[in-house]
GROMACS .gro file of N, CA, C and O in nm:
model
  204
    1MET      N    1   2.832   1.046   0.383
    1MET     CA    2   2.931   1.054   0.487
    1MET      C    3   2.880   0.989   0.616
    1MET      O    4   2.955   0.919   0.682
    2ALA      N    5   2.755   1.013   0.651
    2ALA     CA    6   2.698   0.955   0.773
    2ALA      C    7   2.696   0.803   0.766
    2ALA      O    8   2.722   0.734   0.865
    3GLY      N    9   2.666   0.749   0.648
    3GLY     CA   10   2.667   0.604   0.630
    3GLY      C   11   2.805   0.546   0.648
    3GLY      O   12   2.821   0.437   0.705
    4GLN      N   13   2.905   0.615   0.602
    4GLN     CA   14   3.043   0.569   0.616
    4GLN      C   15   3.084   0.572   0.763
    4GLN      O   16   3.151   0.480   0.811
    5ILE      N   17   3.043   0.674   0.836
    5ILE     CA   18   3.074   0.682   0.979
    5ILE      C   19   3.009   0.567   1.053
    5ILE      O   20   3.073   0.502   1.137
    6ASP      N   21   2.883   0.538   1.025
    6ASP     CA   22   2.814   0.427   1.090
    6ASP      C   23   2.881   0.294   1.060
    6ASP      O   24   2.895   0.209   1.149
    7ARG      N   25   2.926   0.274   0.938
    7ARG     CA   26   2.994   0.150   0.900
    7ARG      C   27   3.126   0.136   0.976
    7ARG      O   28   3.159   0.029   1.027
    8LEU      N   29   3.201   0.245   0.987
    8LEU     CA   30   3.328   0.242   1.058
    8LEU      C   31   3.308   0.219   1.208
    8LEU      O   32   3.387   0.148   1.272
    9LYS      N   33   3.204   0.276   1.265
    9LYS     CA   34   3.174   0.253   1.406
    9LYS      C   35   3.141   0.106   1.430
    9LYS      O   36   3.186   0.047   1.529
   10LEU      N   37   3.066   0.045   1.339
   10LEU     CA   38   3.034  -0.097   1.351
   10LEU      C   39   3.161  -0.181   1.339
   10LEU      O   40   3.181  -0.275   1.418
   11GLU      N   41   3.247  -0.149   1.245
   11GLU     CA   42   3.373  -0.221   1.230
   11GLU      C   43   3.459  -0.209   1.356
   11GLU      O   44   3.521  -0.305   1.400
   12PHE      N   45   3.461  -0.091   1.416
   12PHE     CA   46   3.539  -0.069   1.537
   12PHE      C   47   3.483  -0.152   1.653
   12PHE      O   48   3.559  -0.212   1.730
   13ALA      N   49   3.351  -0.156   1.666
   13ALA     CA   50   3.287  -0.236   1.772
   13ALA      C   51   3.320  -0.384   1.752
   13ALA      O   52   3.350  -0.454   1.849
   14ASP      N   53   3.313  -0.432   1.628
   14ASP     CA   54   3.349  -0.572   1.599
   14ASP      C   55   3.494  -0.599   1.634
   14ASP      O   56   3.526  -0.702   1.696
   15LEU      N   57   3.582  -0.511   1.595
   15LEU     CA   58   3.724  -0.527   1.621
   15LEU      C   59   3.753  -0.528   1.771
   15LEU      O   60   3.835  -0.607   1.819
   16ALA      N   61   3.685  -0.444   1.846
   16ALA     CA   62   3.705  -0.440   1.991
   16ALA      C   63   3.669  -0.575   2.053
   16ALA      O   64   3.740  -0.625   2.140
   17TYR      N   65   3.557  -0.635   2.009
   17TYR     CA   66   3.519  -0.767   2.060
   17TYR      C   67   3.623  -0.872   2.026
   17TYR      O   68   3.661  -0.954   2.110
   18LYS      N   69   3.671  -0.871   1.902
   18LYS     CA   70   3.769  -0.971   1.860
   18LYS      C   71   3.900  -0.956   1.937
   18LYS      O   72   3.959  -1.054   1.981
   19LEU      N   73   3.945  -0.833   1.954
   19LEU     CA   74   4.069  -0.810   2.028
   19LEU      C   75   4.055  -0.850   2.174
   19LEU      O   76   4.148  -0.905   2.234
   20ARG      N   77   3.939  -0.827   2.232
   20ARG     CA   78   3.917  -0.865   2.372
   20ARG      C   79   3.920  -1.017   2.386
   20ARG      O   80   3.975  -1.070   2.483
   21GLU      N   81   3.863  -1.088   2.291
   21GLU     CA   82   3.860  -1.234   2.297
   21GLU      C   83   4.000  -1.293   2.298
   21GLU      O   84   4.024  -1.394   2.364
   22ILE      N   85   4.092  -1.233   2.226
   22ILE     CA   86   4.227  -1.288   2.219
   22ILE      C   87   4.323  -1.218   2.316
   22ILE      O   88   4.442  -1.246   2.317
   23GLY      N   89   4.270  -1.127   2.396
   23GLY     CA   90   4.352  -1.059   2.496
   23GLY      C   91   4.437  -0.947   2.442
   23GLY      O   92   4.535  -0.909   2.506
   24GLY      N   93   4.401  -0.892   2.327
   24GLY     CA   94   4.481  -0.787   2.266
   24GLY      C   95   4.424  -0.647   2.280
   24GLY      O   96   4.479  -0.552   2.226
   25LEU      N   97   4.316  -0.633   2.355
   25LEU     CA   98   4.255  -0.502   2.371
   25LEU      C   99   4.320  -0.431   2.490
   25LEU      O  100   4.325  -0.486   2.601
   26PRO      N  101   4.372  -0.311   2.472
   26PRO     CA  102   4.436  -0.239   2.582
   26PRO      C  103   4.337  -0.215   2.697
   26PRO      O  104   4.217  -0.195   2.674
   27ASN      N  105   4.387  -0.218   2.819
   27ASN     CA  106   4.302  -0.200   2.937
   27ASN      C  107   4.225  -0.069   2.935
   27ASN      O  108   4.110  -0.064   2.977
   28ALA      N  109   4.287   0.036   2.886
   28ALA     CA  110   4.220   0.166   2.883
   28ALA      C  111   4.098   0.163   2.791
   28ALA      O  112   3.994   0.221   2.823
   29VAL      N  113   4.109   0.094   2.679
   29VAL     CA  114   3.996   0.084   2.586
   29VAL      C  115   3.891  -0.011   2.642
   29VAL      O  116   3.771   0.015   2.632
   30GLU      N  117   3.935  -0.120   2.702
   30GLU     CA  118   3.840  -0.217   2.759
   30GLU      C  119   3.756  -0.152   2.868
   30GLU      O  120   3.635  -0.177   2.876
   31SER      N  121   3.815  -0.067   2.949
   31SER     CA  122   3.739  -0.003   3.056
   31SER      C  123   3.632   0.092   3.002
   31SER      O  124   3.528   0.109   3.064
   32VAL      N  125   3.656   0.150   2.886
   32VAL     CA  126   3.557   0.239   2.825
   32VAL      C  127   3.433   0.159   2.782
   32VAL      O  128   3.321   0.207   2.794
   33PHE      N  129   3.454   0.036   2.736
   33PHE     CA  130   3.345  -0.047   2.687
   33PHE      C  131   3.281  -0.134   2.795
   33PHE      O  132   3.191  -0.212   2.767
   34THR      N  133   3.327  -0.124   2.919
   34THR     CA  134   3.275  -0.206   3.028
   34THR      C  135   3.194  -0.117   3.122
   34THR      O  136   3.241  -0.013   3.167
   35ASN      N  137   3.072  -0.164   3.155
   35ASN     CA  138   2.987  -0.084   3.244
   35ASN      C  139   3.018  -0.118   3.390
   35ASN      O  140   3.103  -0.200   3.421
   36LYS      N  141   2.946  -0.056   3.483
   36LYS     CA  142   2.971  -0.073   3.626
   36LYS      C  143   2.948  -0.217   3.672
   36LYS      O  144   3.007  -0.260   3.769
   37ALA      N  145   2.862  -0.290   3.602
   37ALA     CA  146   2.835  -0.429   3.638
   37ALA      C  147   2.941  -0.525   3.583
   37ALA      O  148   2.935  -0.645   3.609
   38GLY      N  149   3.036  -0.473   3.506
   38GLY     CA  150   3.142  -0.556   3.452
   38GLY      C  151   3.109  -0.620   3.319
   38GLY      O  152   3.179  -0.709   3.273
   39THR      N  153   3.005  -0.574   3.254
   39THR     CA  154   2.963  -0.628   3.125
   39THR      C  155   3.031  -0.550   3.012
   39THR      O  156   3.019  -0.428   3.004
   40PHE      N  157   3.100  -0.623   2.925
   40PHE     CA  158   3.167  -0.562   2.811
   40PHE      C  159   3.069  -0.557   2.694
   40PHE      O  160   3.012  -0.659   2.656
   41ASN      N  161   3.045  -0.439   2.638
   41ASN     CA  162   2.955  -0.426   2.525
   41ASN      C  163   2.995  -0.305   2.441
   41ASN      O  164   2.952  -0.192   2.466
   42SER      N  165   3.078  -0.329   2.340
   42SER     CA  166   3.123  -0.219   2.256
   42SER      C  167   3.012  -0.168   2.164
   42SER      O  168   3.012  -0.052   2.126
   43TYR      N  169   2.917  -0.254   2.130
   43TYR     CA  170   2.807  -0.211   2.043
   43TYR      C  171   2.720  -0.107   2.113
   43TYR      O  172   2.679  -0.009   2.053
   44ARG      N  173   2.691  -0.129   2.242
   44ARG     CA  174   2.610  -0.034   2.317
   44ARG      C  175   2.681   0.100   2.327
   44ARG      O  176   2.621   0.206   2.304
   45VAL      N  177   2.809   0.097   2.359
   45VAL     CA  178   2.885   0.221   2.376
   45VAL      C  179   2.896   0.297   2.244
   45VAL      O  180   2.882   0.419   2.241
   46MET      N  181   2.919   0.224   2.136
   46MET     CA  182   2.932   0.288   2.004
   46MET      C  183   2.797   0.321   1.942
   46MET      O  184   2.790   0.386   1.839
   47ARG      N  185   2.689   0.276   2.006
   47ARG     CA  186   2.551   0.299   1.960
   47ARG      C  187   2.529   0.249   1.816
   47ARG      O  188   2.481   0.323   1.730
   48VAL      N  189   2.567   0.122   1.796
   48VAL     CA  190   2.543   0.056   1.668
   48VAL      C  191   2.477  -0.078   1.695
   48VAL      O  192   2.485  -0.133   1.804
   49LYS      N  193   2.410  -0.131   1.593
   49LYS     CA  194   2.346  -0.261   1.605
   49LYS      C  195   2.436  -0.366   1.542
   49LYS      O  196   2.502  -0.341   1.441
   50LYS      N  197   2.437  -0.485   1.604
   50LYS     CA  198   2.518  -0.594   1.548
   50LYS      C  199   2.470  -0.628   1.410
   50LYS      O  200   2.351  -0.624   1.381
   51ALA      N  201   2.564  -0.660   1.325
   51ALA     CA  202   2.530  -0.694   1.185
   51ALA      C  203   2.464  -0.829   1.176
   51ALA      O  204   2.478  -0.915   1.255
   0.00000   0.00000   0.00000
């Protein structure tokens, strides 16, 4: 079960990046993944490593 959760978190982080690139990520979700310096990083927030 833990492995499946980690895989889904990675998929979600990937999807967030793809949606942001094409402008389809909602502002509320984008703000969660953006730090105070304005850097967007869904992998850091989701605590997963890039594949």
